[in-house]
mmCIF file of C-alpha atoms in Angstrom:
data_model
loop_
_atom_site.group_PDB
_atom_site.id
_atom_site.type_symbol
_atom_site.label_atom_id
_atom_site.label_comp_id
_atom_site.label_asym_id
_atom_site.label_seq_id
_atom_site.Cartn_x
_atom_site.Cartn_y
_atom_site.Cartn_z
ATOM 1 C CA MET A 1 -39.954 9.665 -3.588
ATOM 2 C CA ARG A 2 -38.907 11.034 -6.625
ATOM 3 C CA VAL A 3 -35.981 13.676 -7.042
ATOM 4 C CA GLY A 4 -35.298 15.988 -9.628
ATOM 5 C CA LEU A 5 -31.727 16.676 -9.707
ATOM 6 C CA ASP A 6 -30.833 19.795 -12.162
ATOM 7 C CA ALA A 7 -27.336 18.401 -13.133
ATOM 8 C CA ARG A 8 -26.232 20.640 -15.792
ATOM 9 C CA LEU A 9 -22.760 21.472 -16.551
ATOM 10 C CA THR A 10 -22.383 24.693 -17.385
ATOM 11 C CA ARG A 11 -19.429 26.583 -19.066
ATOM 12 C CA GLN A 12 -19.659 29.179 -16.100
ATOM 13 C CA MET A 13 -19.197 25.773 -13.797
ATOM 14 C CA SER A 14 -15.957 25.661 -11.940
ATOM 15 C CA VAL A 15 -14.043 21.773 -12.577
ATOM 16 C CA GLY A 16 -14.780 21.347 -9.089
ATOM 17 C CA MET A 17 -18.297 22.372 -9.695
ATOM 18 C CA LYS A 18 -18.542 19.909 -12.242
ATOM 19 C CA ALA A 19 -17.301 17.275 -10.888
ATOM 20 C CA TYR A 20 -19.761 17.494 -7.976
ATOM 21 C CA ALA A 21 -22.703 17.830 -10.706
ATOM 22 C CA ARG A 22 -21.286 14.509 -12.434
ATOM 23 C CA GLU A 23 -20.461 12.266 -9.522
ATOM 24 C CA LEU A 24 -23.937 12.880 -7.233
ATOM 25 C CA ALA A 25 -26.052 12.184 -10.875
ATOM 26 C CA LEU A 26 -24.247 9.194 -10.851
ATOM 27 C CA ARG A 27 -23.549 7.715 -7.909
ATOM 28 C CA LEU A 28 -27.211 8.632 -6.105
ATOM 29 C CA PRO A 29 -29.221 6.226 -7.848
ATOM 30 C CA ARG A 30 -26.361 3.398 -6.416
ATOM 31 C CA VAL A 31 -26.517 4.366 -2.849
ATOM 32 C CA ALA A 32 -29.797 5.318 -2.929
ATOM 33 C CA PRO A 33 -32.497 2.678 -4.480
ATOM 34 C CA ASP A 34 -35.698 3.358 -2.492
ATOM 35 C CA LEU A 35 -35.602 7.326 -4.175
ATOM 36 C CA GLN A 36 -36.662 7.835 -8.206
ATOM 37 C CA PHE A 37 -34.206 10.623 -9.718
ATOM 38 C CA VAL A 38 -35.586 12.886 -12.682
ATOM 39 C CA THR A 39 -32.219 14.828 -14.095
ATOM 40 C CA PHE A 40 -32.677 17.787 -15.768
ATOM 41 C CA ASP A 41 -29.090 17.653 -17.899
ATOM 42 C CA ARG A 42 -30.021 20.118 -20.684
ATOM 43 C CA GLY A 43 -29.502 24.327 -20.992
ATOM 44 C CA GLY A 44 -27.211 26.748 -20.278
ATOM 45 C CA ASN A 45 -27.468 29.687 -17.712
ATOM 46 C CA PHE A 46 -29.047 33.164 -17.675
ATOM 47 C CA GLY A 47 -31.749 32.836 -19.824
ATOM 48 C CA TRP A 48 -35.103 31.757 -20.802
ATOM 49 C CA GLN A 49 -34.546 28.495 -20.566
ATOM 50 C CA GLU A 50 -33.059 27.972 -16.916
ATOM 51 C CA GLN A 51 -35.623 30.158 -15.883
ATOM 52 C CA ILE A 52 -38.551 29.462 -17.595
ATOM 53 C CA ALA A 53 -38.382 25.973 -19.296
ATOM 54 C CA LEU A 54 -36.237 23.991 -16.400
ATOM 55 C CA PRO A 55 -39.003 25.198 -13.503
ATOM 56 C CA ALA A 56 -41.847 23.886 -15.787
ATOM 57 C CA ALA A 57 -40.470 20.661 -16.307
ATOM 58 C CA MET A 58 -39.502 20.307 -13.012
ATOM 59 C CA ARG A 59 -42.997 20.795 -12.096
ATOM 60 C CA ARG A 60 -44.365 18.243 -15.258
ATOM 61 C CA ALA A 61 -41.920 15.500 -13.955
ATOM 62 C CA ASN A 62 -43.823 16.241 -10.809
ATOM 63 C CA VAL A 63 -41.046 15.342 -8.524
ATOM 64 C CA ASP A 64 -40.923 15.701 -4.752
ATOM 65 C CA VAL A 65 -38.485 17.390 -4.002
ATOM 66 C CA VAL A 66 -35.624 19.432 -6.032
ATOM 67 C CA HIS A 67 -31.826 19.367 -5.375
ATOM 68 C CA LEU A 68 -30.360 22.765 -7.380
ATOM 69 C CA LEU A 69 -26.825 21.128 -7.740
ATOM 70 C CA SER A 70 -24.943 24.175 -8.539
ATOM 71 C CA LEU A 71 -25.707 28.571 -7.726
ATOM 72 C CA TYR A 72 -26.286 28.892 -11.707
ATOM 73 C CA ALA A 73 -30.067 28.629 -10.347
ATOM 74 C CA PRO A 74 -33.801 29.018 -12.125
ATOM 75 C CA ALA A 75 -35.338 31.727 -9.454
ATOM 76 C CA PHE A 76 -38.491 29.716 -8.787
ATOM 77 C CA PRO A 77 -37.773 26.237 -8.776
ATOM 78 C CA PRO A 78 -40.923 23.789 -7.632
ATOM 79 C CA ARG A 79 -40.255 23.709 -3.697
ATOM 80 C CA PRO A 80 -39.467 21.764 -1.619
ATOM 81 C CA TYR A 81 -35.398 22.221 -2.531
ATOM 82 C CA VAL A 82 -32.146 22.047 -1.779
ATOM 83 C CA VAL A 83 -29.428 23.757 -3.016
ATOM 84 C CA THR A 84 -25.494 23.298 -2.894
ATOM 85 C CA ILE A 85 -23.387 26.477 -2.113
ATOM 86 C CA HIS A 86 -19.523 25.341 -2.245
ATOM 87 C CA ASP A 87 -18.021 28.556 -1.081
ATOM 88 C CA LEU A 88 -18.064 32.512 -1.493
ATOM 89 C CA ILE A 89 -15.135 33.424 -2.893
ATOM 90 C CA HIS A 90 -16.007 35.808 -5.177
ATOM 91 C CA LEU A 91 -17.670 38.000 -1.993
ATOM 92 C CA ARG A 92 -14.532 37.271 0.276
ATOM 93 C CA PHE A 93 -12.023 38.387 -2.295
ATOM 94 C CA PRO A 94 -14.562 41.055 -4.592
ATOM 95 C CA GLN A 95 -11.429 42.798 -6.341
ATOM 96 C CA TYR A 96 -10.675 39.454 -8.202
ATOM 97 C CA PHE A 97 -13.652 39.309 -10.137
ATOM 98 C CA LYS A 98 -15.743 41.162 -12.620
ATOM 99 C CA ALA A 99 -17.999 43.779 -10.882
ATOM 100 C CA LYS A 100 -21.122 41.715 -11.949
ATOM 101 C CA VAL A 101 -20.791 38.914 -10.324
ATOM 102 C CA GLY A 102 -21.324 40.333 -7.285
ATOM 103 C CA PRO A 103 -24.840 41.760 -7.323
ATOM 104 C CA TYR A 104 -25.322 38.488 -8.838
ATOM 105 C CA TYR A 105 -25.361 36.790 -5.608
ATOM 106 C CA HIS A 106 -26.683 39.663 -3.476
ATOM 107 C CA THR A 107 -30.024 38.961 -5.827
ATOM 108 C CA LEU A 108 -30.416 35.726 -7.320
ATOM 109 C CA VAL A 109 -28.384 33.905 -4.929
ATOM 110 C CA ARG A 110 -29.412 35.443 -2.011
ATOM 111 C CA PHE A 111 -33.239 34.979 -3.200
ATOM 112 C CA VAL A 112 -33.011 31.370 -3.968
ATOM 113 C CA CYS A 113 -30.865 30.404 -0.786
ATOM 114 C CA SER A 114 -34.069 32.367 0.753
ATOM 115 C CA ARG A 115 -37.163 29.955 -0.583
ATOM 116 C CA ALA A 116 -34.821 26.806 0.228
ATOM 117 C CA ALA A 117 -35.479 23.716 2.781
ATOM 118 C CA ARG A 118 -31.620 23.916 3.118
ATOM 119 C CA VAL A 119 -27.810 24.675 1.841
ATOM 120 C CA ILE A 120 -25.904 22.143 1.286
ATOM 121 C CA THR A 121 -22.343 23.238 1.531
ATOM 122 C CA ASP A 122 -19.027 21.545 2.034
ATOM 123 C CA ASP A 123 -17.110 22.765 4.880
ATOM 124 C CA PRO A 124 -18.229 24.931 8.151
ATOM 125 C CA ARG A 125 -16.399 28.119 7.406
ATOM 126 C CA THR A 126 -19.109 28.312 4.575
ATOM 127 C CA VAL A 127 -21.794 28.544 7.117
ATOM 128 C CA GLN A 128 -20.356 31.210 8.326
ATOM 129 C CA ASP A 129 -19.980 33.125 5.329
ATOM 130 C CA LEU A 130 -23.494 32.172 4.268
ATOM 131 C CA GLN A 131 -24.497 34.176 7.356
ATOM 132 C CA ARG A 132 -22.410 36.878 6.655
ATOM 133 C CA TYR A 133 -23.149 37.773 3.310
ATOM 134 C CA LEU A 134 -26.798 36.422 2.536
ATOM 135 C CA GLY A 135 -28.576 36.016 5.457
ATOM 136 C CA VAL A 136 -29.043 32.120 5.406
ATOM 137 C CA ASP A 137 -29.954 31.151 9.128
ATOM 138 C CA PRO A 138 -27.100 28.450 9.986
ATOM 139 C CA ALA A 139 -29.910 26.228 11.523
ATOM 140 C CA ARG A 140 -31.061 25.880 7.191
ATOM 141 C CA THR A 141 -27.668 24.765 6.828
ATOM 142 C CA ARG A 142 -26.092 20.817 6.257
ATOM 143 C CA VAL A 143 -21.941 20.572 5.551
ATOM 144 C CA ILE A 144 -21.897 17.719 3.382
ATOM 145 C CA PRO A 145 -18.188 17.120 2.429
ATOM 146 C CA LEU A 146 -17.059 16.353 -0.664
ATOM 147 C CA GLY A 147 -15.803 13.362 -2.439
ATOM 148 C CA VAL A 148 -12.572 11.618 -3.907
ATOM 149 C CA ASP A 149 -12.645 10.304 -6.947
ATOM 150 C CA ASP A 150 -11.626 6.627 -6.949
ATOM 151 C CA ARG A 151 -8.825 6.678 -9.127
ATOM 152 C CA PHE A 152 -7.116 8.946 -6.617
ATOM 153 C CA LEU A 153 -7.356 6.143 -4.065
ATOM 154 C CA ALA A 154 -5.936 2.657 -6.410
ATOM 155 C CA PRO A 155 -2.360 2.231 -6.799
ATOM 156 C CA ILE A 156 -0.798 5.034 -9.020
ATOM 157 C CA ASP A 157 2.726 5.095 -10.890
ATOM 158 C CA ALA A 158 4.349 8.145 -9.742
ATOM 159 C CA PHE A 159 5.885 10.227 -12.270
ATOM 160 C CA ALA A 160 9.147 9.876 -12.901
ATOM 161 C CA ALA A 161 11.083 13.028 -12.665
ATOM 162 C CA PRO A 162 14.327 14.158 -13.300
ATOM 163 C CA ARG A 163 14.710 15.697 -10.053
ATOM 164 C CA PRO A 164 12.447 16.316 -6.973
ATOM 165 C CA TYR A 165 9.409 18.733 -6.828
ATOM 166 C CA ILE A 166 6.685 20.185 -5.178
ATOM 167 C CA PHE A 167 3.159 20.434 -7.091
ATOM 168 C CA TYR A 168 -0.252 23.046 -7.305
ATOM 169 C CA ALA A 169 -2.912 21.789 -8.950
ATOM 170 C CA GLY A 170 -5.761 24.663 -9.785
ATOM 171 C CA ASN A 171 -5.883 27.119 -11.403
ATOM 172 C CA HIS A 172 -4.398 30.781 -11.581
ATOM 173 C CA ARG A 173 -6.561 33.053 -10.121
ATOM 174 C CA ALA A 174 -5.853 36.135 -8.126
ATOM 175 C CA HIS A 175 -7.082 34.198 -5.025
ATOM 176 C CA LYS A 176 -4.698 31.066 -5.681
ATOM 177 C CA ASP A 177 -2.264 33.435 -4.733
ATOM 178 C CA LEU A 178 0.650 31.591 -6.668
ATOM 179 C CA GLY A 179 2.985 34.602 -6.267
ATOM 180 C CA THR A 180 3.601 33.022 -2.603
ATOM 181 C CA ILE A 181 4.943 30.013 -3.503
ATOM 182 C CA PHE A 182 6.806 30.722 -6.435
ATOM 183 C CA ALA A 183 8.305 33.094 -4.188
ATOM 184 C CA ALA A 184 8.972 30.488 -1.132
ATOM 185 C CA TRP A 185 10.376 28.015 -4.111
ATOM 186 C CA HIS A 186 13.024 30.842 -5.300
ATOM 187 C CA SER A 187 14.234 31.510 -2.147
ATOM 188 C CA LEU A 188 15.154 27.766 -0.745
ATOM 189 C CA PRO A 189 19.177 27.077 0.000
ATOM 190 C CA GLU A 190 20.574 27.297 -4.113
ATOM 191 C CA GLU A 191 22.036 24.021 -3.056
ATOM 192 C CA LEU A 192 18.589 22.294 -2.802
ATOM 193 C CA PRO A 193 17.631 20.424 -5.749
ATOM 194 C CA LEU A 194 13.915 20.581 -6.347
ATOM 195 C CA ASP A 195 11.579 21.967 -9.635
ATOM 196 C CA LEU A 196 7.886 22.875 -8.967
ATOM 197 C CA TYR A 197 5.465 21.322 -11.047
ATOM 198 C CA VAL A 198 2.400 23.511 -11.845
ATOM 199 C CA THR A 199 -0.974 23.095 -13.971
ATOM 200 C CA GLY A 200 -2.170 24.902 -16.281
ATOM 201 C CA PRO A 201 -0.661 26.920 -18.951
ATOM 202 C CA ASP A 202 2.653 29.312 -18.579
ATOM 203 C CA ASP A 203 0.534 32.429 -17.703
ATOM 204 C CA PHE A 204 2.788 33.221 -15.153
ATOM 205 C CA GLY A 205 4.359 36.693 -16.783
ATOM 206 C CA ASN A 206 8.381 38.396 -15.659
ATOM 207 C CA VAL A 207 8.356 35.345 -12.839
ATOM 208 C CA GLN A 208 11.522 33.950 -12.900
ATOM 209 C CA LYS A 209 11.577 30.466 -14.243
ATOM 210 C CA THR A 210 14.710 28.863 -13.136
ATOM 211 C CA ARG A 211 16.558 29.192 -9.188
ATOM 212 C CA ALA A 212 19.927 28.127 -8.978
ATOM 213 C CA ASN A 213 19.096 23.849 -8.622
ATOM 214 C CA GLY A 214 15.457 23.962 -10.157
ATOM 215 C CA ARG A 215 13.272 25.281 -13.039
ATOM 216 C CA LEU A 216 9.426 26.042 -12.991
ATOM 217 C CA VAL A 217 7.432 23.631 -15.056
ATOM 218 C CA ALA A 218 4.250 24.502 -16.230
ATOM 219 C CA LEU A 219 2.455 21.389 -17.503
ATOM 220 C CA GLY A 220 -0.862 22.637 -19.318
ATOM 221 C CA ASP A 221 -3.870 20.822 -19.724
ATOM 222 C CA VAL A 222 -3.484 17.132 -17.736
ATOM 223 C CA ASP A 223 -6.221 14.664 -17.531
ATOM 224 C CA ASP A 224 -6.611 12.667 -14.376
ATOM 225 C CA ASP A 225 -4.861 9.865 -14.808
ATOM 226 C CA ALA A 226 -1.688 11.988 -15.390
ATOM 227 C CA LEU A 227 -2.640 14.471 -12.295
ATOM 228 C CA ALA A 228 -2.270 11.129 -10.136
ATOM 229 C CA SER A 229 0.486 10.451 -11.108
ATOM 230 C CA TYR A 230 1.577 14.183 -10.521
ATOM 231 C CA TYR A 231 0.641 13.938 -7.277
ATOM 232 C CA ALA A 232 2.101 10.538 -6.395
ATOM 233 C CA GLY A 233 5.790 11.854 -7.642
ATOM 234 C CA ALA A 234 5.570 15.043 -5.845
ATOM 235 C CA ARG A 235 7.494 15.672 -2.075
ATOM 236 C CA ALA A 236 4.896 17.546 -1.385
ATOM 237 C CA LEU A 237 1.305 19.531 -2.746
ATOM 238 C CA VAL A 238 1.631 22.505 -1.559
ATOM 239 C CA HIS A 239 -1.982 24.918 -1.614
ATOM 240 C CA PRO A 240 -1.147 29.059 -1.747
ATOM 241 C CA ALA A 241 -5.006 30.022 -2.236
ATOM 242 C CA LEU A 242 -6.430 32.368 0.123
ATOM 243 C CA TYR A 243 -9.207 30.474 1.034
ATOM 244 C CA GLU A 244 -11.437 26.998 -0.652
ATOM 245 C CA GLY A 245 -14.447 25.747 0.178
ATOM 246 C CA PHE A 246 -13.322 22.684 0.069
ATOM 247 C CA GLY A 247 -10.272 22.564 -2.113
ATOM 248 C CA LEU A 248 -10.345 18.929 -4.066
ATOM 249 C CA PRO A 249 -6.962 18.680 -5.004
ATOM 250 C CA MET A 250 -5.418 18.464 -1.321
ATOM 251 C CA LEU A 251 -8.473 15.307 -0.446
ATOM 252 C CA GLU A 252 -7.006 14.553 -4.047
ATOM 253 C CA ALA A 253 -3.613 14.651 -3.033
ATOM 254 C CA MET A 254 -3.653 13.041 0.148
ATOM 255 C CA ALA A 255 -5.808 9.850 -1.367
ATOM 256 C CA ALA A 256 -2.705 9.943 -3.638
ATOM 257 C CA GLY A 257 -0.273 9.529 -0.891
ATOM 258 C CA THR A 258 1.207 12.681 -0.843
ATOM 259 C CA ALA A 259 2.083 15.092 1.716
ATOM 260 C CA VAL A 260 0.028 18.106 2.039
ATOM 261 C CA ILE A 261 1.660 21.973 2.289
ATOM 262 C CA ALA A 262 -1.671 23.970 2.386
ATOM 263 C CA CYS A 263 -2.925 28.005 3.594
ATOM 264 C CA GLU A 264 -4.462 27.646 7.001
ATOM 265 C CA ASP A 265 -7.665 29.498 5.766
ATOM 266 C CA SER A 266 -7.896 27.065 1.997
ATOM 267 C CA ILE A 267 -7.526 23.919 3.710
ATOM 268 C CA PRO A 268 -11.142 22.564 4.740
ATOM 269 C CA ALA A 269 -11.668 21.408 8.408
ATOM 270 C CA VAL A 270 -11.652 17.868 7.970
ATOM 271 C CA LEU A 271 -8.048 17.700 6.373
ATOM 272 C CA ARG A 272 -6.371 20.159 8.954
ATOM 273 C CA ASP A 273 -4.988 18.334 11.115
ATOM 274 C CA CYS A 274 -3.550 15.641 8.482
ATOM 275 C CA ALA A 275 -1.007 18.553 6.751
ATOM 276 C CA LEU A 276 1.014 21.290 7.486
ATOM 277 C CA THR A 277 -0.147 25.135 7.204
ATOM 278 C CA PHE A 278 0.993 28.475 6.919
ATOM 279 C CA PRO A 279 -0.578 31.993 7.569
ATOM 280 C CA ALA A 280 -2.176 33.422 4.249
ATOM 281 C CA ARG A 281 0.350 35.157 1.998
ATOM 282 C CA ASP A 282 3.425 34.655 4.531
ATOM 283 C CA VAL A 283 6.435 33.515 1.990
ATOM 284 C CA ALA A 284 9.045 32.664 5.188
ATOM 285 C CA ALA A 285 6.395 29.940 7.025
ATOM 286 C CA ALA A 286 5.515 28.431 3.200
ATOM 287 C CA ARG A 287 9.165 28.060 2.634
ATOM 288 C CA MET A 288 9.978 26.927 6.459
ATOM 289 C CA GLN A 289 7.485 24.057 5.892
ATOM 290 C CA VAL A 290 8.483 23.168 2.391
ATOM 291 C CA LEU A 291 12.218 22.910 3.880
ATOM 292 C CA ARG A 292 10.864 20.167 6.986
ATOM 293 C CA ILE A 293 8.660 17.759 4.394
ATOM 294 C CA LEU A 294 12.023 17.771 2.333
ATOM 295 C CA GLN A 295 14.700 17.610 5.411
ATOM 296 C CA ASP A 296 12.381 15.558 7.599
ATOM 297 C CA GLU A 297 11.591 11.626 6.241
ATOM 298 C CA GLY A 298 9.850 10.716 9.543
ATOM 299 C CA LEU A 299 7.587 13.492 9.032
ATOM 300 C CA ARG A 300 6.575 13.431 5.753
ATOM 301 C CA THR A 301 5.837 9.706 6.016
ATOM 302 C CA ARG A 302 3.529 10.252 8.982
ATOM 303 C CA LEU A 303 1.667 12.987 7.126
ATOM 304 C CA VAL A 304 1.266 10.450 3.886
ATOM 305 C CA ASN A 305 0.400 7.446 5.906
ATOM 306 C CA GLU A 306 -2.312 9.706 8.102
ATOM 307 C CA GLY A 307 -3.413 11.733 4.419
ATOM 308 C CA ARG A 308 -4.082 8.404 2.760
ATOM 309 C CA VAL A 309 -6.457 7.239 5.976
ATOM 310 C CA ARG A 310 -8.293 10.151 6.022
ATOM 311 C CA ALA A 311 -8.978 10.462 2.235
ATOM 312 C CA ALA A 312 -10.031 6.956 1.894
ATOM 313 C CA GLY A 313 -13.311 8.136 4.257
ATOM 314 C CA PHE A 314 -14.249 10.705 2.035
ATOM 315 C CA THR A 315 -15.759 8.927 -0.926
ATOM 316 C CA TRP A 316 -18.501 10.314 -3.494
ATOM 317 C CA ASP A 317 -20.795 7.239 -2.195
ATOM 318 C CA ARG A 318 -20.317 8.893 0.889
ATOM 319 C CA CYS A 319 -21.390 12.164 -0.038
ATOM 320 C CA ALA A 320 -24.367 10.960 -2.461
ATOM 321 C CA ALA A 321 -25.665 8.736 0.445
ATOM 322 C CA ALA A 322 -25.297 11.963 2.513
ATOM 323 C CA THR A 323 -27.058 14.049 1.123
ATOM 324 C CA ALA A 324 -30.064 11.148 0.243
ATOM 325 C CA GLN A 325 -30.506 11.227 3.634
ATOM 326 C CA LEU A 326 -31.432 15.106 3.781
ATOM 327 C CA TYR A 327 -34.230 14.245 1.374
ATOM 328 C CA ARG A 328 -35.790 12.095 3.007
ATOM 329 C CA GLU A 329 -35.804 14.500 6.007
ATOM 330 C CA ILE A 330 -37.087 17.466 4.179
ATOM 331 C CA VAL A 331 -39.828 15.371 2.191
ATOM 332 C CA GLU A 332 -40.932 13.614 6.020
ATOM 333 C CA ALA A 333 -40.486 16.969 7.510
#
């Protein structure tokens, strides 16, 4: 069986989408030696190369099944094919994105999904969104959770900070709702020493960057090794996003031995019982969960231990093996 992988890493793709495409292209040949893989990794989006040249190259390669590893895809790839849709956040919160995004989903993405043999997604919540927003029959979906990079499972030297800190890892888009974590941090008791570390640039505008016994630290660009160190040194990862498809930072934090506090609408189902959660935009509830982690070492230790065990089961090899099995099922059918 020959499998064609649309493994392009383009400017439009998020960090998580690129990690998924990169890891599957690397690991599929290793976990599925009975299959042959043809990787297509050149070309951008929204042009002749994507819509004409790429499908033609796939047909010339005589592949039995194609996997479109992102929603930035040709409209007419060779069939049968599968497509991965990590989430539909752009359709859940259209007010936070450019006006042209919605029409792209409702036309090309909907059309690609309608012709796909299967639509892969990361969490059961997105199955419901695929049906609601794009009309995808749940029977044609397959939930395959993402994996954690091996470096987060290895022993890590924790970042040595001058004060205890809580941590946020991710971008600063509006749906990430950083305002909730800022407000919760500011409202903590003044006598409590605690910093807030955030990846990415200081683009926080008029946000007060200090409290009585702590400061807000923008870390800028952080490579994976430094990220693992920041996870391991934190008292907790706090993830306030209104919604996530899977939320790799929560899985990475658990693998690195960090307690996780997350918005109940953002944490993936497979991690929910290993974390503390709070309702979306609920500053008081987020503050309470941070205080619980800081004041109850037994609770924090339990979450760390349970999270490590859970995260160890979600490797990229496992993700790749489940994906390869889907290819076999489609071709055999």
